[in-house]
Coordinates of C-alpha atoms in Angstrom, one line a residue:
X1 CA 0.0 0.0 0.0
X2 CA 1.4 3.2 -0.8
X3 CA -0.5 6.2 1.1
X4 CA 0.0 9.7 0.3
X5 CA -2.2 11.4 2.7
X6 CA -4.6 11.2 5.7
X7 CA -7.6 13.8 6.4
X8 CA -8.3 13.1 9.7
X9 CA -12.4 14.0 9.7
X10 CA -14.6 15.1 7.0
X11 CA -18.2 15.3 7.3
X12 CA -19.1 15.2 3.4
X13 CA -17.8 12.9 2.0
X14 CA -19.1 9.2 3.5
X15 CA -22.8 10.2 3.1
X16 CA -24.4 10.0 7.1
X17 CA -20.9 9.5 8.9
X18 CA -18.4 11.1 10.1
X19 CA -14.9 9.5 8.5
X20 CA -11.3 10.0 8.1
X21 CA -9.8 9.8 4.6
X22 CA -7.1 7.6 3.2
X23 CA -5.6 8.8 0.0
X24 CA -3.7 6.2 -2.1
X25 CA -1.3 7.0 -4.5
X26 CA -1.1 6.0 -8.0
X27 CA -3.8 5.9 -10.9
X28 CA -3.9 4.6 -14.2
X29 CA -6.1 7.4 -15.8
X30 CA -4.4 10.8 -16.8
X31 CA -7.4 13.2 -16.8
X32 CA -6.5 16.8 -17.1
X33 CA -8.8 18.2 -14.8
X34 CA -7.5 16.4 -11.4
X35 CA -7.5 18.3 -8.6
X36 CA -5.0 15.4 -7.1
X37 CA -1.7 15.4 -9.1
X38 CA 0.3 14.8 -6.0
X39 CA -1.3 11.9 -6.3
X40 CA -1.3 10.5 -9.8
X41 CA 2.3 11.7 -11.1
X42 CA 5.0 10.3 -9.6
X43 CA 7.4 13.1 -9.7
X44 CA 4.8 14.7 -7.2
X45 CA 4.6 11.9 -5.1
X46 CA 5.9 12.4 -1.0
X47 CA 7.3 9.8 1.2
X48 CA 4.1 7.4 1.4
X49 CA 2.5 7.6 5.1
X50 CA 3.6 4.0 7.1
X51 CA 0.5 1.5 8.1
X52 CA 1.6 1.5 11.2
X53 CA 1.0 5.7 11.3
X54 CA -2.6 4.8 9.5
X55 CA -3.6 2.2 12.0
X56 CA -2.0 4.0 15.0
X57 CA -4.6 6.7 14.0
X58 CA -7.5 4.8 13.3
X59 CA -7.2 3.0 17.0
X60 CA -7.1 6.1 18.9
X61 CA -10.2 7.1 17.3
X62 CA -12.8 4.1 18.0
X63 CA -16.0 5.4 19.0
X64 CA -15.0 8.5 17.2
X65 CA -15.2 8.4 13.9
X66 CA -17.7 5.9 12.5
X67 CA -15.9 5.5 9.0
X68 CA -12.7 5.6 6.5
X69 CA -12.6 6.5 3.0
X70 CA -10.4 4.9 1.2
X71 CA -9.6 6.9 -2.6
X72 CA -6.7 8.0 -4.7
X73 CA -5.4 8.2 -7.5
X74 CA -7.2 4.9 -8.0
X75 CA -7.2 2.7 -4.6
X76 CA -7.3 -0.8 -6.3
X77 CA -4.5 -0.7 -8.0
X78 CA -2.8 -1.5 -4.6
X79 CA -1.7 -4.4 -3.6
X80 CA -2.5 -5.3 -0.5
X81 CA -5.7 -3.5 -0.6
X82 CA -7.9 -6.2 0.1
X83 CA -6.0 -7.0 4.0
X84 CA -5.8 -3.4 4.7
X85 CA -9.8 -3.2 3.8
X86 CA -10.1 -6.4 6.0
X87 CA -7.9 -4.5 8.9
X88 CA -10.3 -1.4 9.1
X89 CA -13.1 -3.2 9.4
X90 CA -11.7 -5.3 11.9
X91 CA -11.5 -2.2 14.2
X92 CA -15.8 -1.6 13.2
X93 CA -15.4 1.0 10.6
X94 CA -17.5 1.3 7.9
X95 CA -16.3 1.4 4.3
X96 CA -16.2 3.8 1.4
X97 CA -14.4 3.1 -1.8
X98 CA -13.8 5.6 -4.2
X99 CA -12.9 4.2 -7.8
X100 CA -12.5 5.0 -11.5
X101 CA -13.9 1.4 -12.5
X102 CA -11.2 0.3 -14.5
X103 CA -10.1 -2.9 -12.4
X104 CA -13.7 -4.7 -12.5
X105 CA -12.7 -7.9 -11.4
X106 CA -11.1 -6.3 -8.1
X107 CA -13.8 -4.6 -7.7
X108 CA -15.9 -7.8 -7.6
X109 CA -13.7 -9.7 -5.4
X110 CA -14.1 -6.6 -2.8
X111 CA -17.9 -6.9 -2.9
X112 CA -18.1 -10.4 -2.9
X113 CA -15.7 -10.6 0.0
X114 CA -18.2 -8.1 1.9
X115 CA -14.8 -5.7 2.4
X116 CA -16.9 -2.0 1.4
X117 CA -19.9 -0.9 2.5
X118 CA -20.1 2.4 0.3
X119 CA -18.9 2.7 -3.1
X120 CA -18.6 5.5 -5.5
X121 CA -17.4 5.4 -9.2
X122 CA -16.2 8.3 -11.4
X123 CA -17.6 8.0 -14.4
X124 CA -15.3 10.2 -16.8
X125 CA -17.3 9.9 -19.9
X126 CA -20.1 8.4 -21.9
X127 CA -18.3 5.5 -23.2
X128 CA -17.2 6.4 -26.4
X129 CA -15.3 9.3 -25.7
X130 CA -14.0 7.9 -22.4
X131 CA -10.1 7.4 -24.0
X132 CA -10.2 11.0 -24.7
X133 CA -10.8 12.2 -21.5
X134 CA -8.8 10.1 -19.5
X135 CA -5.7 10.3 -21.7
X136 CA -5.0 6.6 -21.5
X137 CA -5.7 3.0 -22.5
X138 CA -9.2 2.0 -21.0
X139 CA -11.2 -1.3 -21.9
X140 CA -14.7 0.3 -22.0
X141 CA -16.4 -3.5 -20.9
X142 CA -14.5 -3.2 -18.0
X143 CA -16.0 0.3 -17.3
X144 CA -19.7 -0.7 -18.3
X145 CA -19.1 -3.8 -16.1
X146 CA -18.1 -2.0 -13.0
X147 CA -21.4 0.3 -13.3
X148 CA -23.6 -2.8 -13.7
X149 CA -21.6 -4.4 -10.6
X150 CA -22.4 -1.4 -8.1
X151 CA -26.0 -1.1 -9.6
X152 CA -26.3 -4.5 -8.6
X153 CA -24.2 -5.1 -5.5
X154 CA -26.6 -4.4 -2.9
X155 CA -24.5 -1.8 -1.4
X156 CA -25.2 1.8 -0.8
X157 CA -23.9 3.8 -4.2
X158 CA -22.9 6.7 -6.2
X159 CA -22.1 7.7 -9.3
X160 CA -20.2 11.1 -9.9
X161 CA -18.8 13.2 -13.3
X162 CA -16.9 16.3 -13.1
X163 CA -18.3 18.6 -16.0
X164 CA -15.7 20.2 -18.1
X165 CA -17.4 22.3 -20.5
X166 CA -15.3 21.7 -23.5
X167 CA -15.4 17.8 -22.8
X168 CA -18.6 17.4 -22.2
X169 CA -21.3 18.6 -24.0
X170 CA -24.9 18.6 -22.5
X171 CA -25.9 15.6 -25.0
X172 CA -22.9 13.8 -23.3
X173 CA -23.9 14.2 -20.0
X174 CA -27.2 12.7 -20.9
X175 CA -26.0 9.8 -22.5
X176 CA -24.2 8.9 -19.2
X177 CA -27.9 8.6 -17.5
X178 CA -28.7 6.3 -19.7
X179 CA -26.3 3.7 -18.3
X180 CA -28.0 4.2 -14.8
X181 CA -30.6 2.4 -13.3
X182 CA -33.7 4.9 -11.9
X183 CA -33.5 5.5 -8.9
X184 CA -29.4 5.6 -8.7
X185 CA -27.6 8.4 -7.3
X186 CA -25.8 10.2 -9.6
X187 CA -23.8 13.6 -8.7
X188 CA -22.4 16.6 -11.4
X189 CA -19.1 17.6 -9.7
X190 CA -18.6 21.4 -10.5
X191 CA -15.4 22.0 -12.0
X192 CA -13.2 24.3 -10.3
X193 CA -9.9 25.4 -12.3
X194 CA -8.0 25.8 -9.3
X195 CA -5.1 22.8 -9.3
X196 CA -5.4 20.6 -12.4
X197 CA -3.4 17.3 -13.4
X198 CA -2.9 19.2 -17.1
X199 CA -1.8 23.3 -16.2
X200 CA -3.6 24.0 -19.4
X201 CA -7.3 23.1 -17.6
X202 CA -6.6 26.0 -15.6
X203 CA -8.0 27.9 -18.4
X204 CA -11.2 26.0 -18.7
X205 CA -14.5 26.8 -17.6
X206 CA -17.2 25.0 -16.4
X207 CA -21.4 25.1 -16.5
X208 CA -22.9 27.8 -14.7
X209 CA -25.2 26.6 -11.8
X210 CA -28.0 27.3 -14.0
X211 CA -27.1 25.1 -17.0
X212 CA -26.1 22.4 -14.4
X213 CA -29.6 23.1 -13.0
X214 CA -31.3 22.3 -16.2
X215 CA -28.8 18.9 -17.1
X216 CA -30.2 17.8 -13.4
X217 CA -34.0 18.2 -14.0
X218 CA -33.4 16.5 -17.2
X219 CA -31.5 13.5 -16.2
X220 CA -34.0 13.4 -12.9
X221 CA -37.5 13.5 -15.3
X222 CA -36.3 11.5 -18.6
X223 CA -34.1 8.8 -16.3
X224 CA -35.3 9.1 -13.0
X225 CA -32.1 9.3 -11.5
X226 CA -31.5 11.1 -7.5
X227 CA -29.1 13.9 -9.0
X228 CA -27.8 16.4 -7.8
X229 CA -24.6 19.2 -8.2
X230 CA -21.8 19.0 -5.8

C-alpha cells in the first residue's frame, strides 16, 4: 500500500458519517482536470504515510469516527488493498471506496468478500469518448461492467462526473444517465480550475449553476435518477 495522505475527519464525503480519509497514490487514468496530481504523477509523489502511522490513527479514534474512505489516485491498483480493507473493518469502521472502475474484477472480489460498505465510481465519460478524457488506454467492458456491478451489488452507491465544458457537452452528460438504473444516485461535480493534473485546464470553464440546473432536471424527469450538483 502506498498512502500519500490522511484527512483526519470530514463530514461530506461518507454520506451519514463522520470519517477519516485515506488517500492512495497511484492511478492509471491521466485526466487533465485532477485536482490530485500529488497523487497521480510520480514526480509529485511524498514519502508514502507507514500502516503503522494509519492504524495507530484509526485505534485512537474508535467510537469517534464511524468510517474511512479509502480513494486516490485509484485505490485498487494496490496491492494489499484487500488486508488493509479487512484490517479497518476489523477495528468496526465502515467502508467507502472511491474508484474509477477500471479494475472490474477487483472490484468484484471486494464486494463479494463483503470488504466496502459504500462505493462510488467516477464516471469520466459516456463510453465512447471515455479514451479522450482520460488520456489513457481503457477497456470500455470493464468500465460498463463496473457500473452494472455497483448497480447491482446491494451496497449503498454513487455515481459522480466532473463537467468540463469543452469535454462534455450537455448531450454527453445525458448519455451517461442512460447507463444508470432509476433511482441511482448520480452527482455533477462542478469544476473548479483551481489545481489541475494538465496546467492548461486552468484555463477552462465550467457550467454555470443554471445550466447544471437544467442537465439535473433533465437526467431526474427523462431517467429518474437522484441527482444532484456537488
Amino acid at each position: 500500500m502506498r498512502i500519500g495522505g490522511l484527512q483526519k475527519v470530514s463530514l461530506i464525503d461518507y454520506p451519514g458519517k463522520i470519517a477519516a480519509i485515506v488517500f492512495t497514490q497511484g492511478c492509471n487514468f491521466r485526466c487533465g482536470y485532477c485536482h490530485n496530481p500529488e497523487l497521480v504523477n510520480p514526480d509529485f509523489f511524498i514519502k508514502p504515510i507507514s500502516l503503522e502511522e494509519i492504524f495507530t490513527f484509526l485505534e485512537s479514534r474508535q467510537g469517534e469516527l464511524e468510517g474511512v474512505v479509502v480513494t486516490g489516485g485509484e485505490p485498487l491498483l494496490q496491492e494489499g488493498l484487500n488486508d488493509f480493507l479487512k484490517k479497518i473493518k476489523g477495528l468496526g469502521y465502515s467502508i467507502k471506496l472511491d474508484t474509477n472502475g477500471s479494475f472490474q474484477e477487483r472490484l468484484r472480489d471486494i464486494i463479494e468478500k463483503k470488504l466496502v460498505d459504500y462505493l462510488a465510481m467516477d464516471i469520466k465519460a459516456p463510453l465512447e469518448k471515455y479514451a479522450a478524457v482520460v488520456k489513457s488506454a481503457v477497456e470500455i467492458k470493464k468500465i460498463k461492467e463496473s457500473i452494472d456491478l455497483i448497480m447491482n451489488s446491494g451496497l449503498d452507491y454513487e455515481f459522480r462526473t466532473t463537467v468540463v465544458k469543452s469535454q462534455l457537452k450537455k448531450e454527453d452528460i445525458l448519455k451517461i444517465g442512460e447507463l444508470l438504473k432509476p433511482g441511482s444516485s448520480y452527482i455533477l461535480q462542478k469544476f473548479v480550475p483551481s489545481k489541475t493534473l494538465d496546467p492548461q485546464f486552468l484555463k477552462e470553464t465550467g457550467y454555470s449553476d443554471e445550466e447544471l440546473g437544467e442537465i439535473v432536471k433533465e437526467l431526474r424527469e427523462i431517467y429518474h435518477l437522484n441527482c444532484i450538483i456537488r
